[in-house]
GROMACS .gro file of C-alpha atoms in nm:
model
  403
    1UNK     CA    1  12.788   9.389   8.916
    2UNK     CA    2  12.785   9.567   8.577
    3UNK     CA    3  12.496   9.790   8.486
    4UNK     CA    4  12.387   9.536   8.240
    5UNK     CA    5  12.474   9.178   8.158
    6UNK     CA    6  12.338   8.941   7.896
    7UNK     CA    7  12.119   8.658   8.018
    8UNK     CA    8  12.343   8.395   7.882
    9UNK     CA    9  12.353   8.085   8.107
   10UNK     CA   10  12.422   7.737   7.978
   11UNK     CA   11  12.336   7.539   8.284
   12UNK     CA   12  12.095   7.560   8.583
   13UNK     CA   13  12.397   7.563   8.816
   14UNK     CA   14  12.513   7.878   8.645
   15UNK     CA   15  12.182   8.039   8.706
   16UNK     CA   16  12.179   7.934   9.073
   17UNK     CA   17  12.538   8.075   9.117
   18UNK     CA   18  12.437   8.415   8.971
   19UNK     CA   19  12.125   8.421   9.186
   20UNK     CA   20  12.328   8.360   9.489
   21UNK     CA   21  12.589   8.627   9.394
   22UNK     CA   22  12.317   8.889   9.345
   23UNK     CA   23  12.147   8.783   9.671
   24UNK     CA   24  11.824   8.751   9.475
   25UNK     CA   25  11.661   8.508   9.715
   26UNK     CA   26  11.539   8.277   9.440
   27UNK     CA   27  11.466   7.906   9.513
   28UNK     CA   28  11.488   7.621   9.266
   29UNK     CA   29  11.324   7.279   9.242
   30UNK     CA   30  11.385   6.988   9.020
   31UNK     CA   31  11.033   6.851   9.072
   32UNK     CA   32  10.807   6.991   8.805
   33UNK     CA   33  10.499   6.795   8.892
   34UNK     CA   34  10.312   7.093   9.049
   35UNK     CA   35  10.292   7.237   8.694
   36UNK     CA   36  10.073   6.949   8.589
   37UNK     CA   37   9.819   6.980   8.875
   38UNK     CA   38   9.471   7.117   8.802
   39UNK     CA   39   9.403   7.462   8.926
   40UNK     CA   40   9.067   7.609   9.031
   41UNK     CA   41   9.014   7.948   8.867
   42UNK     CA   42   8.690   8.115   8.979
   43UNK     CA   43   8.413   7.869   8.893
   44UNK     CA   44   8.634   7.679   8.641
   45UNK     CA   45   8.909   7.441   8.678
   46UNK     CA   46   9.221   7.458   8.452
   47UNK     CA   47   9.358   7.116   8.356
   48UNK     CA   48   9.705   7.211   8.473
   49UNK     CA   49   9.894   7.504   8.633
   50UNK     CA   50  10.057   7.638   8.315
   51UNK     CA   51   9.941   7.955   8.128
   52UNK     CA   52  10.001   8.142   7.804
   53UNK     CA   53  10.005   8.512   7.911
   54UNK     CA   54   9.876   8.779   7.679
   55UNK     CA   55  10.095   8.916   7.404
   56UNK     CA   56   9.919   9.073   7.102
   57UNK     CA   57  10.028   9.004   6.750
   58UNK     CA   58   9.886   9.325   6.590
   59UNK     CA   59   9.758   9.113   6.314
   60UNK     CA   60   9.377   9.095   6.346
   61UNK     CA   61   9.148   9.200   6.063
   62UNK     CA   62   9.071   9.576   6.036
   63UNK     CA   63   8.730   9.510   6.184
   64UNK     CA   64   8.902   9.363   6.489
   65UNK     CA   65   8.808   8.999   6.415
   66UNK     CA   66   9.058   8.714   6.420
   67UNK     CA   67   9.264   8.680   6.104
   68UNK     CA   68   9.432   8.361   5.973
   69UNK     CA   69   9.746   8.460   6.165
   70UNK     CA   70   9.551   8.503   6.484
   71UNK     CA   71   9.379   8.166   6.428
   72UNK     CA   72   9.716   7.990   6.373
   73UNK     CA   73   9.861   8.143   6.686
   74UNK     CA   74   9.584   8.033   6.916
   75UNK     CA   75   9.548   7.689   6.771
   76UNK     CA   76   9.917   7.639   6.839
   77UNK     CA   77   9.882   7.773   7.198
   78UNK     CA   78   9.591   7.535   7.260
   79UNK     CA   79   9.781   7.234   7.109
   80UNK     CA   80  10.070   7.317   7.343
   81UNK     CA   81   9.860   7.208   7.637
   82UNK     CA   82   9.854   7.511   7.865
   83UNK     CA   83   9.571   7.507   8.114
   84UNK     CA   84   9.500   7.871   8.081
   85UNK     CA   85   9.493   8.075   7.762
   86UNK     CA   86   9.495   8.443   7.844
   87UNK     CA   87   9.403   8.598   7.515
   88UNK     CA   88   9.565   8.911   7.388
   89UNK     CA   89   9.449   9.277   7.432
   90UNK     CA   90   9.111   9.335   7.287
   91UNK     CA   91   8.997   9.706   7.258
   92UNK     CA   92   8.665   9.811   7.420
   93UNK     CA   93   8.638  10.127   7.203
   94UNK     CA   94   8.770  10.215   6.854
   95UNK     CA   95   8.966  10.523   6.986
   96UNK     CA   96   9.144  10.299   7.235
   97UNK     CA   97   9.304  10.057   6.988
   98UNK     CA   98   9.685  10.047   7.001
   99UNK     CA   99   9.694   9.994   6.621
  100UNK     CA  100   9.447   9.950   6.346
  101UNK     CA  101   9.489   9.569   6.356
  102UNK     CA  102   9.436   9.526   6.725
  103UNK     CA  103   9.173   9.271   6.823
  104UNK     CA  104   8.826   9.416   6.898
  105UNK     CA  105   8.515   9.206   6.977
  106UNK     CA  106   8.191   9.370   6.854
  107UNK     CA  107   7.831   9.268   6.786
  108UNK     CA  108   7.902   9.247   6.419
  109UNK     CA  109   8.213   9.018   6.442
  110UNK     CA  110   8.120   8.803   6.742
  111UNK     CA  111   8.044   8.490   6.533
  112UNK     CA  112   8.404   8.492   6.418
  113UNK     CA  113   8.533   8.486   6.774
  114UNK     CA  114   8.284   8.209   6.866
  115UNK     CA  115   8.413   7.993   6.574
  116UNK     CA  116   8.780   8.040   6.673
  117UNK     CA  117   8.701   7.952   7.032
  118UNK     CA  118   8.544   7.627   6.921
  119UNK     CA  119   8.841   7.551   6.698
  120UNK     CA  120   9.079   7.638   6.992
  121UNK     CA  121   8.902   7.401   7.238
  122UNK     CA  122   8.897   7.134   6.976
  123UNK     CA  123   9.267   7.166   6.905
  124UNK     CA  124   9.340   7.143   7.277
  125UNK     CA  125   9.133   6.822   7.313
  126UNK     CA  126   9.273   6.665   7.008
  127UNK     CA  127   9.640   6.708   7.115
  128UNK     CA  128   9.605   6.673   7.488
  129UNK     CA  129   9.302   6.434   7.537
  130UNK     CA  130   8.934   6.474   7.531
  131UNK     CA  131   8.908   6.580   7.889
  132UNK     CA  132   9.153   6.868   7.829
  133UNK     CA  133   8.975   7.203   7.808
  134UNK     CA  134   9.176   7.519   7.877
  135UNK     CA  135   9.032   7.817   8.059
  136UNK     CA  136   8.997   8.108   7.812
  137UNK     CA  137   9.029   8.465   7.939
  138UNK     CA  138   9.006   8.762   7.704
  139UNK     CA  139   9.195   9.071   7.797
  140UNK     CA  140   8.996   9.395   7.763
  141UNK     CA  141   9.193   9.711   7.709
  142UNK     CA  142   9.208  10.077   7.636
  143UNK     CA  143   9.549  10.185   7.505
  144UNK     CA  144   9.528  10.533   7.643
  145UNK     CA  145   9.859  10.717   7.590
  146UNK     CA  146   9.957  10.459   7.325
  147UNK     CA  147   9.632  10.471   7.115
  148UNK     CA  148   9.704  10.458   6.741
  149UNK     CA  149   9.362  10.360   6.602
  150UNK     CA  150   9.422  10.450   6.235
  151UNK     CA  151   9.718  10.472   6.007
  152UNK     CA  152   9.979  10.426   6.278
  153UNK     CA  153   9.918  10.797   6.384
  154UNK     CA  154   9.940  10.856   6.758
  155UNK     CA  155   9.610  10.974   6.917
  156UNK     CA  156   9.709  10.969   7.275
  157UNK     CA  157   9.428  10.976   7.537
  158UNK     CA  158   9.575  11.027   7.886
  159UNK     CA  159   9.446  11.071   8.251
  160UNK     CA  160   9.712  11.334   8.319
  161UNK     CA  161  10.004  11.498   8.156
  162UNK     CA  162  10.341  11.343   8.228
  163UNK     CA  163  10.656  11.553   8.128
  164UNK     CA  164  10.863  11.232   8.090
  165UNK     CA  165  10.620  11.061   7.850
  166UNK     CA  166  10.435  11.344   7.676
  167UNK     CA  167  10.535  11.396   7.308
  168UNK     CA  168  10.272  11.647   7.218
  169UNK     CA  169   9.916  11.616   7.122
  170UNK     CA  170   9.798  11.440   7.436
  171UNK     CA  171   9.430  11.484   7.519
  172UNK     CA  172   9.332  11.441   7.883
  173UNK     CA  173   9.016  11.234   7.916
  174UNK     CA  174   8.730  11.390   8.121
  175UNK     CA  175   8.552  11.244   8.401
  176UNK     CA  176   8.247  11.215   8.172
  177UNK     CA  177   8.448  11.010   7.930
  178UNK     CA  178   8.558  10.769   8.210
  179UNK     CA  179   8.203  10.745   8.338
  180UNK     CA  180   8.080  10.627   8.002
  181UNK     CA  181   8.391  10.399   7.940
  182UNK     CA  182   8.283  10.163   8.222
  183UNK     CA  183   7.980  10.063   8.023
  184UNK     CA  184   8.192   9.984   7.728
  185UNK     CA  185   8.382   9.736   7.943
  186UNK     CA  186   8.059   9.584   8.052
  187UNK     CA  187   7.936   9.548   7.691
  188UNK     CA  188   8.262   9.380   7.588
  189UNK     CA  189   8.248   9.144   7.883
  190UNK     CA  190   7.893   9.039   7.793
  191UNK     CA  191   7.998   8.968   7.426
  192UNK     CA  192   8.298   8.776   7.557
  193UNK     CA  193   8.065   8.555   7.769
  194UNK     CA  194   7.818   8.517   7.474
  195UNK     CA  195   8.089   8.388   7.228
  196UNK     CA  196   8.226   8.131   7.479
  197UNK     CA  197   8.513   8.290   7.681
  198UNK     CA  198   8.535   8.180   8.043
  199UNK     CA  199   8.623   8.527   8.169
  200UNK     CA  200   8.767   8.875   8.093
  201UNK     CA  201   9.070   9.062   8.222
  202UNK     CA  202   9.021   9.433   8.303
  203UNK     CA  203   9.376   9.523   8.185
  204UNK     CA  204   9.558   9.764   8.415
  205UNK     CA  205   9.921   9.713   8.328
  206UNK     CA  206  10.210   9.855   8.127
  207UNK     CA  207  10.100  10.220   8.147
  208UNK     CA  208   9.793  10.195   7.927
  209UNK     CA  209   9.499  10.404   8.036
  210UNK     CA  210   9.375  10.214   8.341
  211UNK     CA  211   9.732  10.158   8.461
  212UNK     CA  212   9.820  10.530   8.423
  213UNK     CA  213   9.498  10.618   8.605
  214UNK     CA  214   9.629  10.431   8.908
  215UNK     CA  215   9.928  10.677   8.920
  216UNK     CA  216   9.725  11.003   8.841
  217UNK     CA  217   9.846  11.195   9.145
  218UNK     CA  218   9.828  11.527   8.960
  219UNK     CA  219   9.473  11.473   8.814
  220UNK     CA  220   9.190  11.670   8.954
  221UNK     CA  221   8.830  11.544   9.001
  222UNK     CA  222   8.704  11.214   9.125
  223UNK     CA  223   8.952  11.002   8.929
  224UNK     CA  224   9.277  11.160   9.047
  225UNK     CA  225   9.476  11.265   9.355
  226UNK     CA  226   9.401  11.035   9.641
  227UNK     CA  227   9.446  10.667   9.634
  228UNK     CA  228   9.067  10.621   9.659
  229UNK     CA  229   9.008  10.843   9.357
  230UNK     CA  230   9.299  10.690   9.146
  231UNK     CA  231   9.150  10.345   9.197
  232UNK     CA  232   8.779  10.452   9.153
  233UNK     CA  233   8.758  10.376   8.776
  234UNK     CA  234   8.911  10.020   8.812
  235UNK     CA  235   8.698   9.935   9.120
  236UNK     CA  236   8.374  10.060   8.968
  237UNK     CA  237   8.444   9.882   8.636
  238UNK     CA  238   8.511   9.554   8.813
  239UNK     CA  239   8.187   9.588   9.012
  240UNK     CA  240   7.985   9.675   8.701
  241UNK     CA  241   8.127   9.385   8.498
  242UNK     CA  242   8.074   9.140   8.785
  243UNK     CA  243   7.714   9.254   8.825
  244UNK     CA  244   7.644   9.212   8.452
  245UNK     CA  245   7.810   8.874   8.394
  246UNK     CA  246   7.703   8.706   8.710
  247UNK     CA  247   7.910   8.474   8.938
  248UNK     CA  248   7.974   8.197   8.692
  249UNK     CA  249   8.219   8.404   8.494
  250UNK     CA  250   8.577   8.491   8.567
  251UNK     CA  251   8.671   8.859   8.618
  252UNK     CA  252   9.048   8.889   8.613
  253UNK     CA  253   9.298   9.181   8.635
  254UNK     CA  254   9.652   9.195   8.500
  255UNK     CA  255   9.797   9.498   8.668
  256UNK     CA  256  10.120   9.677   8.737
  257UNK     CA  257  10.260   9.650   9.092
  258UNK     CA  258  10.563   9.863   9.001
  259UNK     CA  259  10.586  10.125   8.722
  260UNK     CA  260  10.952  10.216   8.765
  261UNK     CA  261  10.847  10.567   8.711
  262UNK     CA  262  10.909  10.875   8.935
  263UNK     CA  263  10.653  11.034   9.167
  264UNK     CA  264  10.396  11.185   9.104
  265UNK     CA  265  10.365  10.982   8.784
  266UNK     CA  266  10.435  10.630   8.886
  267UNK     CA  267  10.252  10.352   9.083
  268UNK     CA  268  10.410  10.131   9.336
  269UNK     CA  269  10.730  10.344   9.364
  270UNK     CA  270  10.895  10.513   9.654
  271UNK     CA  271  10.840  10.883   9.633
  272UNK     CA  272  11.211  10.956   9.676
  273UNK     CA  273  11.361  10.677   9.461
  274UNK     CA  274  11.164  10.543   9.171
  275UNK     CA  275  11.369  10.224   9.162
  276UNK     CA  276  11.251  10.130   9.508
  277UNK     CA  277  10.932   9.922   9.531
  278UNK     CA  278  10.676  10.054   9.768
  279UNK     CA  279  10.408   9.778   9.824
  280UNK     CA  280  10.169   9.987  10.028
  281UNK     CA  281   9.930  10.083   9.747
  282UNK     CA  282   9.964   9.764   9.530
  283UNK     CA  283   9.881   9.549   9.830
  284UNK     CA  284   9.576   9.762   9.921
  285UNK     CA  285   9.460   9.755   9.555
  286UNK     CA  286   9.477   9.373   9.551
  287UNK     CA  287   9.247   9.366   9.854
  288UNK     CA  288   9.009   9.612   9.688
  289UNK     CA  289   8.991   9.409   9.366
  290UNK     CA  290   8.920   9.090   9.543
  291UNK     CA  291   8.647   9.260   9.756
  292UNK     CA  292   8.486   9.391   9.436
  293UNK     CA  293   8.474   9.055   9.255
  294UNK     CA  294   8.812   8.968   9.096
  295UNK     CA  295   8.876   8.584   9.077
  296UNK     CA  296   9.217   8.589   8.904
  297UNK     CA  297   9.518   8.825   8.932
  298UNK     CA  298   9.830   8.854   8.736
  299UNK     CA  299  10.099   9.106   8.833
  300UNK     CA  300  10.347   9.285   8.605
  301UNK     CA  301  10.553   9.601   8.603
  302UNK     CA  302  10.719   9.869   8.393
  303UNK     CA  303  10.639  10.026   8.056
  304UNK     CA  304  10.731   9.840   7.734
  305UNK     CA  305  10.736  10.174   7.543
  306UNK     CA  306  10.989  10.338   7.788
  307UNK     CA  307  11.366  10.297   7.796
  308UNK     CA  308  11.386  10.038   8.086
  309UNK     CA  309  11.280   9.710   7.913
  310UNK     CA  310  11.466   9.510   8.184
  311UNK     CA  311  11.180   9.603   8.428
  312UNK     CA  312  10.930   9.388   8.232
  313UNK     CA  313  11.151   9.142   8.046
  314UNK     CA  314  11.509   9.023   8.002
  315UNK     CA  315  11.703   9.213   7.729
  316UNK     CA  316  12.037   9.173   7.563
  317UNK     CA  317  12.083   9.527   7.416
  318UNK     CA  318  11.922   9.853   7.523
  319UNK     CA  319  11.716  10.010   7.235
  320UNK     CA  320  11.924  10.323   7.287
  321UNK     CA  321  12.266  10.150   7.289
  322UNK     CA  322  12.335  10.182   6.915
  323UNK     CA  323  12.250  10.546   6.905
  324UNK     CA  324  12.454  10.614   7.211
  325UNK     CA  325  12.746  10.430   7.044
  326UNK     CA  326  12.710  10.647   6.742
  327UNK     CA  327  12.708  10.960   6.968
  328UNK     CA  328  12.999  10.854   7.184
  329UNK     CA  329  13.255  11.058   7.003
  330UNK     CA  330  13.029  11.338   6.911
  331UNK     CA  331  13.164  11.662   7.062
  332UNK     CA  332  12.956  11.906   6.844
  333UNK     CA  333  12.682  11.944   7.103
  334UNK     CA  334  12.673  12.120   7.438
  335UNK     CA  335  12.478  12.004   7.736
  336UNK     CA  336  12.304  12.213   8.000
  337UNK     CA  337  12.111  12.080   8.299
  338UNK     CA  338  11.831  12.206   8.515
  339UNK     CA  339  11.666  12.068   8.823
  340UNK     CA  340  11.303  11.977   8.772
  341UNK     CA  341  11.116  12.136   9.065
  342UNK     CA  342  10.824  11.886   9.062
  343UNK     CA  343  11.047  11.579   9.019
  344UNK     CA  344  11.266  11.537   9.336
  345UNK     CA  345  11.594  11.387   9.238
  346UNK     CA  346  11.554  11.438   8.863
  347UNK     CA  347  11.753  11.676   8.645
  348UNK     CA  348  11.667  11.770   8.279
  349UNK     CA  349  11.953  11.743   8.042
  350UNK     CA  350  11.941  11.944   7.719
  351UNK     CA  351  12.166  11.940   7.415
  352UNK     CA  352  12.230  12.252   7.202
  353UNK     CA  353  12.437  12.316   6.896
  354UNK     CA  354  12.464  12.680   7.004
  355UNK     CA  355  12.612  12.822   7.328
  356UNK     CA  356  12.352  12.830   7.617
  357UNK     CA  357  12.375  13.112   7.871
  358UNK     CA  358  12.092  13.016   8.116
  359UNK     CA  359  11.734  12.864   8.140
  360UNK     CA  360  11.479  13.141   8.083
  361UNK     CA  361  11.123  13.139   7.957
  362UNK     CA  362  11.185  13.281   7.607
  363UNK     CA  363  11.235  13.022   7.342
  364UNK     CA  364  11.203  12.653   7.282
  365UNK     CA  365  11.501  12.434   7.311
  366UNK     CA  366  11.543  12.059   7.274
  367UNK     CA  367  11.509  11.833   7.568
  368UNK     CA  368  11.756  11.554   7.538
  369UNK     CA  369  11.669  11.359   7.860
  370UNK     CA  370  11.658  11.317   8.234
  371UNK     CA  371  11.928  11.195   8.472
  372UNK     CA  372  11.916  11.131   8.839
  373UNK     CA  373  12.084  11.382   9.067
  374UNK     CA  374  12.408  11.266   9.213
  375UNK     CA  375  12.561  11.177   8.885
  376UNK     CA  376  12.781  11.439   8.721
  377UNK     CA  377  12.602  11.647   8.454
  378UNK     CA  378  12.914  11.829   8.345
  379UNK     CA  379  13.001  12.190   8.321
  380UNK     CA  380  12.869  12.416   8.049
  381UNK     CA  381  13.060  12.372   7.731
  382UNK     CA  382  13.170  12.009   7.794
  383UNK     CA  383  13.109  11.747   7.525
  384UNK     CA  384  12.819  11.504   7.527
  385UNK     CA  385  12.860  11.182   7.730
  386UNK     CA  386  12.536  10.987   7.664
  387UNK     CA  387  12.628  10.713   7.917
  388UNK     CA  388  12.560  10.964   8.191
  389UNK     CA  389  12.201  10.998   8.108
  390UNK     CA  390  11.912  10.819   8.273
  391UNK     CA  391  11.694  10.891   7.976
  392UNK     CA  392  11.770  11.018   7.624
  393UNK     CA  393  11.600  11.031   7.291
  394UNK     CA  394  11.530  11.276   7.009
  395UNK     CA  395  11.234  11.508   7.070
  396UNK     CA  396  11.141  11.347   7.393
  397UNK     CA  397  11.010  11.680   7.508
  398UNK     CA  398  11.062  12.059   7.496
  399UNK     CA  399  11.190  12.310   7.751
  400UNK     CA  400  11.184  12.694   7.746
  401UNK     CA  401  11.544  12.819   7.724
  402UNK     CA  402  11.742  13.112   7.613
  403UNK     CA  403  11.935  13.040   7.294
   0.00000   0.00000   0.00000
């Protein structure tokens, strides 16, 4: 099979044939009646088994309250008839907002959320019958590495440094910060219950703060290193929220089971091969979350900000493909490679406009990317072949080199 193929199927038979060709083990049914069956979720019952999963629009008001665009979106979702409306990411602290228009429920804007929930439930009943009331879950989040709370300026807050993702300016959050953050989740959950939501999601997916904490092998202290420590924040936050909201309120978690990121920076991945799923820790985490009070789980994977969008969703063109095409015939750069000692199987690939003698700790050079060992890096002096690279991008990082 080619490295990438467009998802371009005209018939169900074509999909089945491709699944069989790939040995994907997918089963298909023509009977859609199970989708229309009510589904118990915690202490609530969803009118059917269809859900709208969270995807933020980055279009709330600056105070975090729902804007006209947000209202239009959720009224449409409700009218569509899904039994579960999983509302988009809602920041629990200002510094954890992914953008200045990210949703944020506060004591000062709670009435606007309450009003929109009433309209949403009314729209659902009007279009789908008076007995139709969707289950409404609000996703609580801290954007961590991807925080941009003001002016689209990155203010990354991370649990550990990651040479594959760091771009400079990352601040490692302290244990004290995390201790206090749990209470902010509790406060947001209580506000969500007050305005009429049926539950909250302690978001732990897509490499935001809580997701990255699960993979913080190199972090010291009580929130890093061992599996028990890496899961500590999520477990204690689930327990604290459950104790605060009581039993008649859903506590959910949408979490990554597979980061597609190399050890010691990824979760759910084999230590030798980042593309191989290791279910050991994800399965143990599920058991822990249920034991600590979670009613509803949604699993995901990957990192939407990284260069492997196919891990999380289908895609027709890699975001790097156009730049790679532009560089295909560029012979003006020289590449040089170096094994990364703390990343088994990963080689750094640097591009230089000047001849490079060797890697020495003297001056900064430009890190072009990473590639897996076993593919040819090329000899010194050869032209650039971007297709060889497992990761590329301008200013993805820096490396000490001799120029």
